[in-house]
XYZ file of C-alpha atoms in Angstrom:
558
model
C -50.805 -27.640 29.977
C -50.160 -24.782 26.993
C -53.477 -22.871 28.653
C -50.564 -22.737 31.692
C -47.823 -22.026 30.012
C -48.829 -19.422 28.424
C -50.697 -17.423 31.504
C -47.858 -18.683 33.848
C -44.591 -16.972 33.566
C -42.561 -17.316 36.910
C -43.390 -17.686 40.742
C -42.919 -15.582 43.341
C -41.448 -16.116 46.697
C -39.610 -19.056 46.271
C -36.469 -19.196 48.362
C -39.151 -18.953 51.338
C -39.102 -22.406 50.605
C -36.577 -25.047 53.484
C -35.550 -27.971 51.081
C -31.436 -28.243 50.609
C -31.336 -29.961 48.007
C -34.053 -28.201 46.293
C -36.523 -30.911 46.141
C -39.483 -28.077 45.458
C -38.092 -27.137 42.100
C -37.893 -30.692 40.959
C -41.154 -31.597 41.742
C -41.949 -28.516 39.552
C -39.913 -29.548 36.517
C -41.738 -32.922 36.841
C -44.523 -31.677 37.244
C -44.290 -28.602 34.073
C -42.179 -31.386 32.133
C -39.024 -30.109 32.745
C -40.017 -26.681 32.547
C -39.382 -24.094 35.205
C -40.655 -20.840 34.812
C -38.199 -17.410 35.967
C -38.328 -16.906 39.897
C -39.342 -14.137 41.050
C -39.248 -11.868 44.412
C -40.783 -8.753 45.013
C -39.538 -5.797 47.419
C -40.784 -2.666 49.749
C -37.815 -0.473 48.853
C -37.948 3.651 49.144
C -36.114 4.079 46.399
C -34.437 3.424 43.248
C -30.955 3.159 44.854
C -31.992 0.187 47.271
C -33.484 -2.111 44.565
C -30.737 -4.218 45.241
C -29.066 -3.308 48.058
C -29.804 -6.940 50.425
C -30.015 -9.456 48.566
C -28.119 -8.576 45.163
C -30.412 -6.911 42.032
C -31.481 -8.764 39.106
C -31.251 -7.636 35.335
C -33.619 -8.342 32.386
C -32.769 -7.993 28.657
C -35.676 -5.670 26.901
C -36.885 -4.232 23.805
C -38.739 -1.579 25.276
C -39.929 -0.213 28.743
C -43.328 -2.311 29.270
C -44.897 -4.758 30.324
C -44.866 -7.004 27.589
C -41.860 -6.953 27.904
C -40.517 -7.533 30.812
C -43.265 -10.094 30.800
C -41.538 -11.939 27.147
C -37.902 -11.266 29.472
C -39.405 -13.519 31.954
C -40.151 -16.544 29.383
C -37.497 -16.578 27.748
C -35.457 -16.872 31.608
C -32.531 -18.810 30.451
C -31.456 -16.209 27.633
C -32.690 -12.647 28.722
C -32.270 -12.445 33.124
C -29.500 -12.371 34.590
C -28.248 -12.127 38.496
C -25.444 -10.040 37.895
C -24.737 -6.714 35.441
C -24.047 -7.800 32.233
C -20.236 -7.068 31.373
C -20.297 -4.523 28.959
C -20.043 -5.076 25.307
C -16.340 -5.399 23.676
C -17.637 -4.270 19.835
C -18.026 -1.130 18.199
C -21.667 -0.161 17.710
C -23.867 2.613 16.196
C -26.614 4.389 19.051
C -28.648 5.942 17.198
C -28.702 8.037 14.025
C -30.109 12.078 14.342
C -31.654 13.257 10.371
C -32.057 16.616 10.249
C -33.254 16.238 6.377
C -36.194 16.864 4.041
C -38.377 12.992 4.642
C -36.825 12.502 8.234
C -36.982 15.536 9.805
C -35.793 16.072 13.309
C -35.633 12.297 13.622
C -33.771 10.505 15.797
C -33.964 6.817 15.170
C -31.854 4.168 18.535
C -30.268 0.966 17.831
C -29.049 -1.741 19.563
C -25.887 -2.985 20.495
C -27.411 -6.338 18.809
C -29.305 -7.695 16.190
C -31.684 -4.792 14.741
C -34.518 -5.376 12.352
C -35.705 -2.517 9.726
C -39.635 -3.919 9.111
C -42.446 -1.602 7.118
C -43.660 -1.598 3.426
C -42.509 -0.924 0.441
C -41.355 3.091 0.486
C -41.750 3.673 4.067
C -37.720 4.662 4.401
C -35.687 1.463 5.894
C -32.863 1.457 2.733
C -33.693 5.144 3.001
C -32.172 4.705 7.059
C -29.330 2.246 5.902
C -27.906 4.399 3.525
C -28.049 7.136 5.737
C -25.404 5.220 8.151
C -23.437 4.442 5.265
C -23.443 7.706 3.648
C -22.202 9.148 7.332
C -20.222 6.186 7.996
C -18.439 7.161 4.375
C -18.609 2.966 3.870
C -17.037 2.670 -0.227
C -19.401 0.434 -2.780
C -17.625 -1.958 -3.587
C -15.191 -1.987 -6.950
C -17.448 -3.733 -9.117
C -21.203 -2.482 -8.296
C -23.357 -1.685 -11.099
C -23.275 2.233 -12.386
C -27.641 2.218 -11.705
C -27.237 1.265 -8.295
C -24.239 3.473 -7.302
C -27.398 6.321 -8.766
C -30.323 4.564 -7.119
C -28.218 4.441 -3.405
C -26.653 8.314 -4.092
C -30.009 9.482 -4.976
C -31.941 8.249 -1.280
C -28.972 9.566 -0.025
C -29.894 12.660 -1.685
C -34.461 12.190 -0.972
C -33.573 11.543 2.589
C -31.131 14.675 3.894
C -32.016 17.066 0.434
C -29.916 20.342 0.371
C -28.286 21.176 3.239
C -29.109 18.994 5.262
C -27.207 16.166 7.942
C -27.295 13.514 9.151
C -25.057 12.550 13.050
C -24.665 9.131 14.750
C -23.853 8.685 18.011
C -21.137 5.715 17.955
C -19.182 4.055 20.655
C -16.031 2.032 19.507
C -14.527 -0.968 20.888
C -13.203 0.493 24.001
C -16.587 2.403 25.536
C -15.604 5.150 24.427
C -18.307 8.088 22.508
C -18.021 9.852 19.492
C -20.670 12.260 17.231
C -20.018 11.265 13.421
C -21.810 14.253 11.604
C -22.203 14.865 8.169
C -23.496 17.300 5.952
C -24.780 16.218 2.182
C -21.960 16.719 -0.140
C -20.048 17.809 2.563
C -16.714 14.886 4.499
C -17.693 13.603 7.420
C -16.575 15.370 10.508
C -15.571 13.041 14.216
C -16.810 15.071 17.576
C -15.968 13.716 21.286
C -17.571 16.125 23.729
C -18.241 18.840 21.380
C -14.713 18.613 20.086
C -13.599 17.973 16.476
C -11.651 15.922 16.041
C -9.550 16.039 12.546
C -8.084 13.193 11.491
C -10.228 9.980 13.446
C -10.475 6.928 10.977
C -13.748 6.847 11.155
C -14.059 2.619 10.038
C -10.424 1.948 12.198
C -10.654 4.014 14.785
C -14.353 3.754 15.789
C -16.689 1.785 14.259
C -14.225 -1.250 13.812
C -14.183 -2.868 10.337
C -17.679 -2.037 9.311
C -19.480 -4.531 6.227
C -22.223 -3.250 4.540
C -24.987 -4.711 2.015
C -27.480 -2.891 -0.058
C -30.145 -4.074 -1.115
C -29.419 -5.933 -4.235
C -25.882 -6.519 -3.062
C -26.425 -10.617 -2.353
C -28.537 -11.060 -4.804
C -27.074 -9.303 -7.540
C -24.718 -11.993 -9.746
C -23.181 -10.040 -12.315
C -19.394 -9.444 -13.059
C -16.809 -9.156 -10.604
C -20.219 -9.549 -7.782
C -17.720 -12.535 -5.692
C -15.151 -10.445 -5.690
C -16.865 -7.164 -4.232
C -18.203 -9.964 -1.544
C -15.418 -11.130 -0.606
C -13.699 -7.665 -0.013
C -17.657 -6.341 2.120
C -16.564 -9.791 4.069
C -13.015 -9.741 4.848
C -11.291 -6.766 2.696
C -11.090 -4.256 5.937
C -9.312 -7.239 7.559
C -6.741 -7.548 5.048
C -4.477 -3.877 5.705
C -1.563 -4.878 7.147
C -0.724 -8.057 4.283
C -1.757 -5.444 2.080
C 0.338 -2.642 2.961
C 3.175 -5.533 3.168
C 1.712 -6.367 -0.371
C 2.282 -2.020 -1.454
C 5.598 -1.928 -0.016
C 6.819 -5.565 -2.153
C 5.259 -4.652 -5.034
C 7.497 -0.938 -5.433
C 10.111 -3.022 -4.179
C 9.558 -4.382 -7.463
C 9.073 -2.104 -9.313
C 12.328 -0.310 -8.033
C 14.633 -3.116 -9.669
C 12.805 -3.094 -13.426
C 13.322 0.595 -13.233
C 17.071 -0.899 -12.739
C 16.902 -3.474 -15.284
C 14.899 -1.530 -18.002
C 17.506 0.942 -17.813
C 19.951 -2.027 -18.775
C 18.079 -3.259 -21.631
C 19.747 -1.473 -24.374
C 22.671 -2.328 -23.122
C 24.332 -4.894 -25.980
C 22.702 -2.042 -28.452
C 24.702 0.532 -26.742
C 27.864 -1.618 -26.314
C 27.353 -2.399 -30.220
C 27.083 1.293 -30.593
C 30.138 2.667 -29.199
C 32.365 -0.146 -30.182
C 31.304 0.820 -33.923
C 31.834 4.941 -33.334
C 35.462 3.064 -31.972
C 36.386 1.164 -34.466
C 35.336 3.903 -37.173
C 37.563 6.561 -35.573
C 40.872 4.475 -35.455
C 39.756 3.077 -38.653
C 39.495 6.698 -40.740
C 42.785 7.726 -37.985
C 44.498 5.273 -39.705
C 44.785 7.256 -43.063
C 46.319 9.632 -40.643
C 49.169 8.016 -39.101
C 49.934 6.953 -42.746
C 51.388 10.616 -43.200
C 52.850 10.800 -39.481
C 50.170 13.561 -38.308
C 49.831 11.583 -34.639
C 53.457 12.343 -33.781
C 53.657 16.147 -35.636
C 50.179 16.384 -33.539
C 51.043 14.734 -29.975
C 51.489 18.168 -28.315
C 48.025 19.128 -29.356
C 46.077 16.107 -28.564
C 47.432 15.338 -25.309
C 46.880 18.478 -23.978
C 43.080 17.799 -25.064
C 43.579 14.299 -24.039
C 44.352 16.184 -20.095
C 42.205 18.372 -20.654
C 39.181 16.081 -20.877
C 40.893 13.959 -18.087
C 40.609 17.045 -15.844
C 36.840 17.547 -16.539
C 36.203 14.124 -15.572
C 38.153 14.695 -11.963
C 35.688 17.919 -11.978
C 33.030 15.919 -12.355
C 33.185 12.930 -9.892
C 34.383 15.153 -7.207
C 30.840 17.435 -8.063
C 28.903 14.171 -8.064
C 30.854 12.576 -4.622
C 29.605 16.000 -2.567
C 26.634 16.371 -4.245
C 25.442 12.575 -2.972
C 27.645 13.403 0.493
C 25.129 16.148 0.782
C 21.957 13.933 -0.356
C 22.898 11.235 2.394
C 23.572 13.477 4.528
C 20.295 15.514 4.401
C 18.126 12.187 4.238
C 19.737 11.504 8.227
C 20.222 14.668 9.781
C 16.984 15.652 11.177
C 16.191 12.068 12.777
C 19.621 11.151 13.923
C 19.544 14.878 15.642
C 16.201 14.626 17.274
C 17.082 11.599 18.870
C 18.945 13.289 21.283
C 16.101 15.326 22.012
C 14.230 11.828 23.729
C 13.250 11.481 27.182
C 11.953 8.925 29.240
C 9.171 8.888 31.926
C 11.157 6.027 33.676
C 14.092 5.133 32.792
C 15.658 8.974 32.787
C 19.225 7.655 33.551
C 19.262 4.533 31.977
C 18.955 6.876 28.662
C 21.498 9.641 29.660
C 23.916 7.605 29.757
C 22.428 5.922 26.208
C 22.362 8.779 24.563
C 26.315 9.802 25.711
C 27.326 6.918 23.591
C 24.648 8.379 20.924
C 27.071 10.996 20.976
C 28.836 9.657 18.937
C 26.866 8.940 15.388
C 26.279 12.975 15.979
C 29.928 13.354 15.498
C 30.740 11.428 12.933
C 27.156 13.240 11.118
C 28.794 16.025 12.087
C 32.408 14.960 10.116
C 30.274 14.042 7.129
C 29.520 17.814 7.016
C 32.767 19.167 7.699
C 33.637 16.805 4.500
C 31.770 17.943 2.657
C 32.714 21.737 3.110
C 35.840 20.727 3.079
C 34.688 18.887 -0.759
C 33.854 22.383 -1.922
C 37.164 24.248 -1.262
C 38.541 21.353 -2.406
C 36.548 21.661 -5.836
C 36.819 25.414 -5.483
C 41.000 24.909 -5.517
C 40.800 22.270 -8.293
C 38.292 24.446 -10.644
C 40.951 27.263 -9.853
C 44.245 24.764 -11.533
C 41.789 23.436 -14.865
C 41.101 27.692 -15.518
C 45.163 28.115 -15.006
C 45.631 24.829 -16.778
C 43.263 25.921 -20.131
C 45.606 29.783 -19.832
C 48.546 27.220 -20.304
C 46.849 25.427 -23.223
C 46.052 28.273 -24.846
C 49.573 29.836 -24.687
C 50.965 26.817 -26.979
C 47.979 28.215 -29.551
C 50.438 29.096 -32.373
C 52.575 26.709 -31.809
C 49.558 24.380 -32.653
C 48.655 26.573 -35.586
C 51.846 26.523 -36.572
C 52.706 22.895 -36.685
C 48.939 22.893 -38.768
C 49.935 24.663 -41.245
C 53.484 22.566 -41.675
C 51.355 19.307 -41.750
C 49.205 20.618 -44.220
C 51.712 21.988 -46.122
C 53.516 18.254 -45.797
C 50.481 16.464 -46.946
C 49.907 18.779 -50.359
C 53.651 18.131 -50.814
C 52.967 14.200 -50.840
C 48.806 14.023 -52.865
C 46.895 14.167 -49.552
C 45.726 17.147 -49.767
C 42.008 15.873 -49.477
C 42.597 15.031 -46.043
C 41.224 16.782 -42.844
C 43.002 18.235 -40.724
C 40.166 19.067 -38.233
C 39.340 15.625 -38.252
C 42.451 14.429 -36.671
C 41.437 16.513 -32.554
C 37.443 15.004 -33.208
C 38.499 11.466 -34.153
C 41.129 10.754 -31.191
C 38.142 12.513 -28.716
C 35.657 10.238 -30.131
C 37.917 6.919 -29.849
C 38.863 8.530 -26.297
C 35.069 8.274 -25.286
C 34.009 5.344 -26.864
C 36.375 3.768 -24.838
C 35.635 5.369 -21.679
C 31.505 5.007 -22.427
C 32.592 0.818 -23.192
C 34.143 0.904 -19.982
C 31.967 2.024 -17.770
C 28.315 -0.169 -20.208
C 30.782 -2.971 -19.389
C 30.629 -2.429 -16.014
C 26.960 -2.033 -15.955
C 25.746 -5.181 -18.312
C 28.239 -6.926 -14.989
C 25.875 -6.417 -12.863
C 22.928 -7.444 -15.062
C 22.539 -10.816 -13.898
C 22.928 -9.427 -10.145
C 19.503 -6.730 -10.927
C 17.854 -9.825 -12.749
C 18.416 -12.129 -9.895
C 17.252 -9.640 -7.336
C 13.920 -9.100 -9.453
C 12.943 -12.749 -9.173
C 14.158 -12.884 -4.763
C 11.801 -10.056 -5.047
C 8.740 -11.717 -7.026
C 8.767 -14.595 -5.248
C 8.512 -12.057 -2.026
C 5.572 -10.578 -3.296
C 3.703 -13.983 -4.988
C 4.757 -15.119 -1.184
C 3.090 -11.841 0.289
C -0.246 -13.144 -2.429
C -0.349 -16.101 -0.974
C -0.831 -15.238 2.585
C -3.336 -12.468 1.969
C -4.675 -15.715 0.093
C -4.995 -18.020 3.170
C -5.832 -14.976 5.868
C -8.850 -14.343 3.023
C -9.636 -18.347 2.985
C -9.352 -18.381 6.536
C -11.666 -15.855 7.076
C -14.214 -17.411 4.953
C -13.512 -20.349 6.540
C -15.311 -19.266 9.730
C -18.048 -17.532 7.742
C -18.858 -20.935 6.220
C -19.300 -22.540 9.107
C -21.378 -20.220 11.518
C -24.275 -20.730 8.574
C -25.343 -23.053 6.012
C -27.559 -20.726 3.788
C -24.308 -19.227 2.468
C -21.029 -20.750 0.626
C -17.909 -18.878 -0.536
C -15.017 -20.786 -1.920
C -11.749 -19.538 -3.469
C -9.316 -20.631 -5.264
C -5.467 -18.653 -5.719
C -4.822 -17.198 -8.829
C -8.215 -18.919 -10.076
C -9.611 -16.072 -12.324
C -8.012 -17.093 -15.584
C -10.843 -15.269 -17.792
C -9.553 -12.518 -15.704
C -5.924 -13.249 -16.533
C -7.323 -13.760 -20.187
C -8.431 -10.375 -20.888
C -6.242 -8.414 -19.334
C -2.569 -10.060 -21.066
C -4.887 -9.352 -24.110
C -5.400 -5.943 -24.227
C -1.859 -5.651 -22.937
C -0.759 -6.954 -26.219
C -2.888 -5.083 -28.095
C -2.008 -4.493 -31.464
C 0.546 -7.075 -31.119
C -0.671 -9.498 -33.658
C -0.195 -12.229 -31.336
C -2.951 -14.855 -32.127
C -5.595 -15.782 -28.952
C -4.694 -19.175 -29.215
C -1.155 -17.992 -27.374
C -1.986 -15.739 -25.394
C -4.588 -19.621 -24.678
C -1.553 -21.008 -23.544
C -0.054 -19.382 -21.719
C -2.182 -19.046 -19.475
C -3.640 -22.329 -18.716
C 0.246 -22.731 -18.211
C 0.956 -19.322 -16.006
C -1.175 -18.196 -13.117
C 0.684 -14.234 -13.314
C 3.038 -12.837 -15.640
C 5.519 -12.843 -12.605
C 5.809 -17.411 -13.675
C 6.184 -16.279 -16.853
C 8.946 -14.050 -16.416
C 10.470 -16.882 -14.143
C 10.411 -19.467 -17.259
C 10.879 -16.859 -19.633
C 13.097 -19.195 -21.316
C 10.271 -21.462 -22.515
C 7.599 -18.878 -22.516
C 9.478 -16.378 -25.544
C 9.891 -19.383 -27.740
C 6.168 -19.246 -28.528
C 5.671 -19.394 -32.547
C 4.300 -15.504 -32.634
C 5.363 -13.996 -29.303
C 8.653 -12.359 -29.460
C 11.018 -12.258 -26.640
C 11.229 -8.544 -27.180
C 7.714 -7.722 -26.633
C 7.414 -10.103 -23.714
C 10.025 -8.905 -22.383
C 9.231 -5.101 -23.260
C 5.622 -5.603 -21.662
C 6.786 -7.879 -18.583
C 8.922 -4.669 -17.602
C 5.749 -2.185 -18.183
C 3.743 -3.865 -16.543
C 5.702 -4.241 -12.946
C 7.675 -0.960 -13.313
C 3.644 0.643 -12.934
C 2.248 -1.945 -11.005
């Protein structure tokens, strides 16, 4: 029976039997221990185009255009013979690579859209072809790839192509469109469609969808960071969306941290201005004892009015600048919406944009308001100059008053008092009062900002968890499809990496390693540590201010 299976691969003219229930086929299966060969018929077509035109067509899956390939397909007919046209491939794939270089001169290597195997002795060029494909597709090495391995692989590409060498990949995307990807050694890859350059096309997102690359030693390597690199290569390309959301949230955290960092020394500033005010008020009492305040009243009132005018002009100027910045931020996008044209719903959009024009009117009103504010500001500055001129008219009166006060102080034995200090002390008190008011308002906002930070950190942590779940789902699919490789992941499980990072950021702080070990065992990251800040800062050699400032620095640059 084995000799029969070896010599006979198909039966012909099997349609000629007249048994409706195909008892003949059952008998053959019984004779051959439930094995049945392919059924083949010949035809008397006069051209290639006539084949299959009468009674249907048959498709064979073969690896080469030889009789042996056809014979092999008929032996494995359940997998390689179909009575209908195969469905087109729904995945991107490489059709061929053309090498124009040192070792493989003008050589084209064709690939199957399914499994390809390169077989050859050591040094026959298997790795050179693989690295050339990687180089043209611009697939990066892993973050923790060994320097020697990177140099070896880059050396293979240089040896294969040589100076000025070129490789061209013909590839098909998941929609069946064909592309050519060309890359000259030490230059960037270029994408062509119908021999026309297509700048800006992403090779690994548009053409060859999310390729996974492993070098000769990648799976056998077990160096530091190997596991992370392996997972990144298996699932990293599929995480672009969630990682984009993570980056956006990290930027939001950094912005909130920046605002909070501006308030870190607010208590010190409040104490500083409070002390300045108290000192000025104390020194002012020496002048009040001699009735100088009433005698200086006119000049100090003029000075106070002048400071108020300066503040008003500054506030208006800042308001106008912020308004102009706001208008500039949205003007282009708001006006560009007016030019939209719909191919299917133009009538609707005409009425829709007619209502939308009210927004344009509001925008124009804001621009008109800005111009009007500018005119008002000019008028107020002219009035400010008038006030300064008006104040100068009293300069003789102020000088005369100072001479009378100085004379009076000498008569009373207080000649040591410096009258020039009096206006400066009044300014210090006014400025300190103004700054303390502003600082206290900022301090009242600090609690709100801290709550915003905690909310943002929670959102960031949730996104990290979503990323972990997506990684885990991909790895479970890989684990379930085969048994030779099993990968397990743990959310925030790299305690050693966290410990090393913490020791690095606190370098030079003289904090003991036992403290680091305790923190790493209790908290998965700095975010959790900050959320439990009151407990974390109680470590005997962990200064609260050091911990807080380090956290803010980390998340400001994250």
